[in-house]
Amino acid sequence: MGTVQTGTPMADLTGLPALMQLADGRFPTGGHAHSGGFEAAAQREGINDLPAMEEFLIGRLRTTGLVAAAFTAAACQYFHQAMAADQGASLLDRLAPLGRELDARTPSPVLRTVSRRLGRQLIRTGRVVWPHQGLDRLASVPGQGVHQPVGLGAVAAAAGQPPAHAAVAAAQESIAGPATAAVRLLGLDPFAVNAVVARLGAEVVRVASEATGPADGPASALPASAGYLLDVSAEFHATWEVRLFAS
Amino acid sequence: MRAHAKLGVRLRPGAQDTPRSHVSRLRSHGPLVLRPTGERLPGWLSRWGADPVDGVTVRLAAGAAGPLGGDHWRLDVEVGDGAALQLGAVSASLVLPGAHAARSLSETTISVGADAMLVWSPAAQIAAAGCRHAGLSRIDLAPGARLCAREEVVIGRYGEEPGDFAQRLRVTRSGEALYDQELAVGAASAGWNSPAVVADRKALGSIVVVDPATTNLDLFTAAVSPDVPDTAVMRLAPDAVLITSLAPDMISLRHRLSTTFAGFAATR
């Protein structure tokens, strides 16, 4: 465990409550209805114990988790830049390439729809929780809404978070959702599941720092790590007549 | 070994002034040997209005083993407006470690001109144990261009764990992203053999088809036959479709991809 700095000035902590709220599974973004591909993987690949769940979480974290964290960090960065440059007038133009690049990295139409639904919900919630004219601009975009990582990055920025924090929230979320689903689907011991998630904390931070590196550059340079079975399984899962989770 | 090969195909007036595709530039280099083969184009290209004898077929032959650690191979390809090129390989490539644990890199950059067509099928890449390889294929399409890109990866030879192998395919239209996915396997990519990525599958393949005549793409039925497991047909855009398939080995992968492609390939 790291050194506890009891003398940390309170100023350094001001962003923490907002970050914790944003990363809390109970933050109303609709994410609870999704298993991050776990329901499909559990059935198709026969995941039925903790070690197999942990493998799945690592695989997801290092592929779609890394991509989500990178796009969240970039959206957060672009949001701050647009505010600094012209009070957000250029925000939509700056964020547009992130949407196109995420479409290209989300080949499953099922998962593209899920991502945009969650993104729209995030903006709706974020506008009430951390009112910000930048979020108002995003909410005014006609169509299906922004992708989930773009929404998360924007809301994190509106909540005063730097890109690195937004990336940690995204990376953490990429495993926390499926882990919660694992408890519900497989009846795994919630204490033990949380111990796995805690153990993956160091990996979450590694992924988040890798994700934050390119946030300054163009969207095309962001990671494109793919979870091939996640995509294929999502397409099959969407055709099931009975399922506990929407994805 | 550093190698930089170049290929250009253009339309040129042929007999009776009918424009025909021809090789305008051909520069093999070291391990990257480019061989025009005079093959007929696949029959299904008639769906795209291509005369089977009017396109150019070029195949890559291996002038050396590898890619090996330390190699940096580059292939630049330009398909001129209206031209048709089938670019394949003579055989699969075995990606091997070098003597000094250095990384290897293969970059392929292809631009496809307006109303041109490209069939890109570089055969399988086999990620051998101990390799440290990154492959990047970039394909940019001008308006009206048609594409069929088929890439296949074998994850380790029989009974072997793969080295650190990454392969990224990025397809853009006039510079804007359409498809961008990277496979990463090997010890450096924790979780690669989990049910989120490839689990225990030993072969992975994808086919990207871009066709401005979007009704052609409706021929890929969204519901893949249950006889073709681990395979999905995904609409990337109104004019683009992706087939992704995973399989226990190369032979079943080829069968799965080809069976799924058959609906489209069936000529009218």
Coordinates of C-alpha atoms in Angstrom, one line a residue, chain A residues 41 44-45 47 52 55-60 62-63 100-101 103-109 112 203 219-233 235-236, chain B residues 167-168 170 176-183 188-201 204 224 228-237 242 244-246:
Chain A
A41 CA -19.6 -14.5 -22.7
R44 CA -21.2 -18.9 -24.9
E45 CA -17.8 -19.4 -23.3
I47 CA -17.6 -18.6 -17.6
A52 CA -12.6 -17.1 -15.6
E55 CA -9.6 -13.3 -17.3
F56 CA -12.6 -11.7 -19.0
L57 CA -12.2 -8.5 -17.0
I58 CA -8.6 -8.2 -17.9
G59 CA -9.3 -8.9 -21.6
R60 CA -12.0 -6.3 -21.6
R62 CA -7.0 -4.1 -22.2
T63 CA -9.2 -3.8 -25.3
R100 CA -16.3 9.0 -36.2
E101 CA -13.3 7.3 -34.9
D103 CA -17.8 4.3 -34.9
A104 CA -14.8 2.8 -36.8
R105 CA -13.7 1.1 -33.6
T106 CA -17.1 -0.3 -32.8
P107 CA -17.9 -2.6 -35.7
S108 CA -20.9 -4.2 -34.0
P109 CA -24.1 -2.1 -34.8
R112 CA -22.8 1.3 -31.5
E203 CA -3.9 -2.5 -14.1
A219 CA -8.4 11.2 -32.8
S220 CA -7.0 9.0 -35.5
A221 CA -4.0 8.2 -33.4
L222 CA -6.0 6.9 -30.4
P223 CA -5.8 3.1 -29.7
A224 CA -7.9 0.7 -31.6
S225 CA -7.5 -2.5 -29.5
A226 CA -10.3 -4.8 -30.4
G227 CA -12.3 -7.4 -28.4
Y228 CA -13.3 -9.6 -31.3
L229 CA -15.3 -12.1 -29.2
L230 CA -17.1 -9.2 -27.5
D231 CA -18.3 -8.0 -30.9
V232 CA -19.3 -11.4 -32.2
S233 CA -21.0 -12.3 -28.9
E235 CA -24.4 -9.7 -32.2
F236 CA -25.6 -13.1 -31.0
Chain B
Q167 CA -2.1 -6.4 -36.5
R168 CA -4.1 -3.3 -37.2
R170 CA -7.5 0.9 -40.8
E176 CA -12.3 9.7 -42.6
A177 CA -12.3 6.5 -40.5
L178 CA -14.6 3.7 -41.5
Y179 CA -13.0 0.7 -39.8
D180 CA -10.1 0.6 -37.4
Q181 CA -9.3 -2.4 -35.3
E182 CA -6.2 -3.9 -33.9
L183 CA -5.7 -7.5 -32.8
A188 CA 2.5 -8.5 -23.5
S189 CA -1.2 -8.2 -24.1
A190 CA -2.7 -9.7 -21.0
G191 CA -6.2 -11.1 -21.4
W192 CA -5.8 -11.7 -25.2
N193 CA -6.8 -15.4 -24.6
S194 CA -9.8 -14.4 -22.5
P195 CA -13.4 -14.7 -23.7
A196 CA -13.3 -11.0 -24.4
V197 CA -10.8 -11.2 -27.2
V198 CA -10.1 -14.6 -28.8
A199 CA -10.3 -17.1 -25.9
D200 CA -8.9 -20.5 -27.2
R201 CA -9.4 -19.8 -30.9
L204 CA -9.0 -14.9 -36.7
V224 CA -25.4 -16.1 -39.9
V228 CA -21.0 -21.1 -39.1
P229 CA -20.1 -20.6 -35.4
D230 CA -18.1 -17.6 -34.0
T231 CA -18.9 -15.5 -37.1
A232 CA -20.8 -12.3 -37.4
V233 CA -21.8 -10.0 -40.3
M234 CA -21.8 -6.4 -39.1
R235 CA -22.9 -3.4 -41.1
L236 CA -20.3 -0.7 -40.6
A237 CA -22.1 1.9 -42.6
L242 CA -17.6 -6.5 -42.0
T244 CA -15.5 -11.3 -38.4
S245 CA -14.8 -14.9 -37.8
L246 CA -12.8 -16.9 -35.2

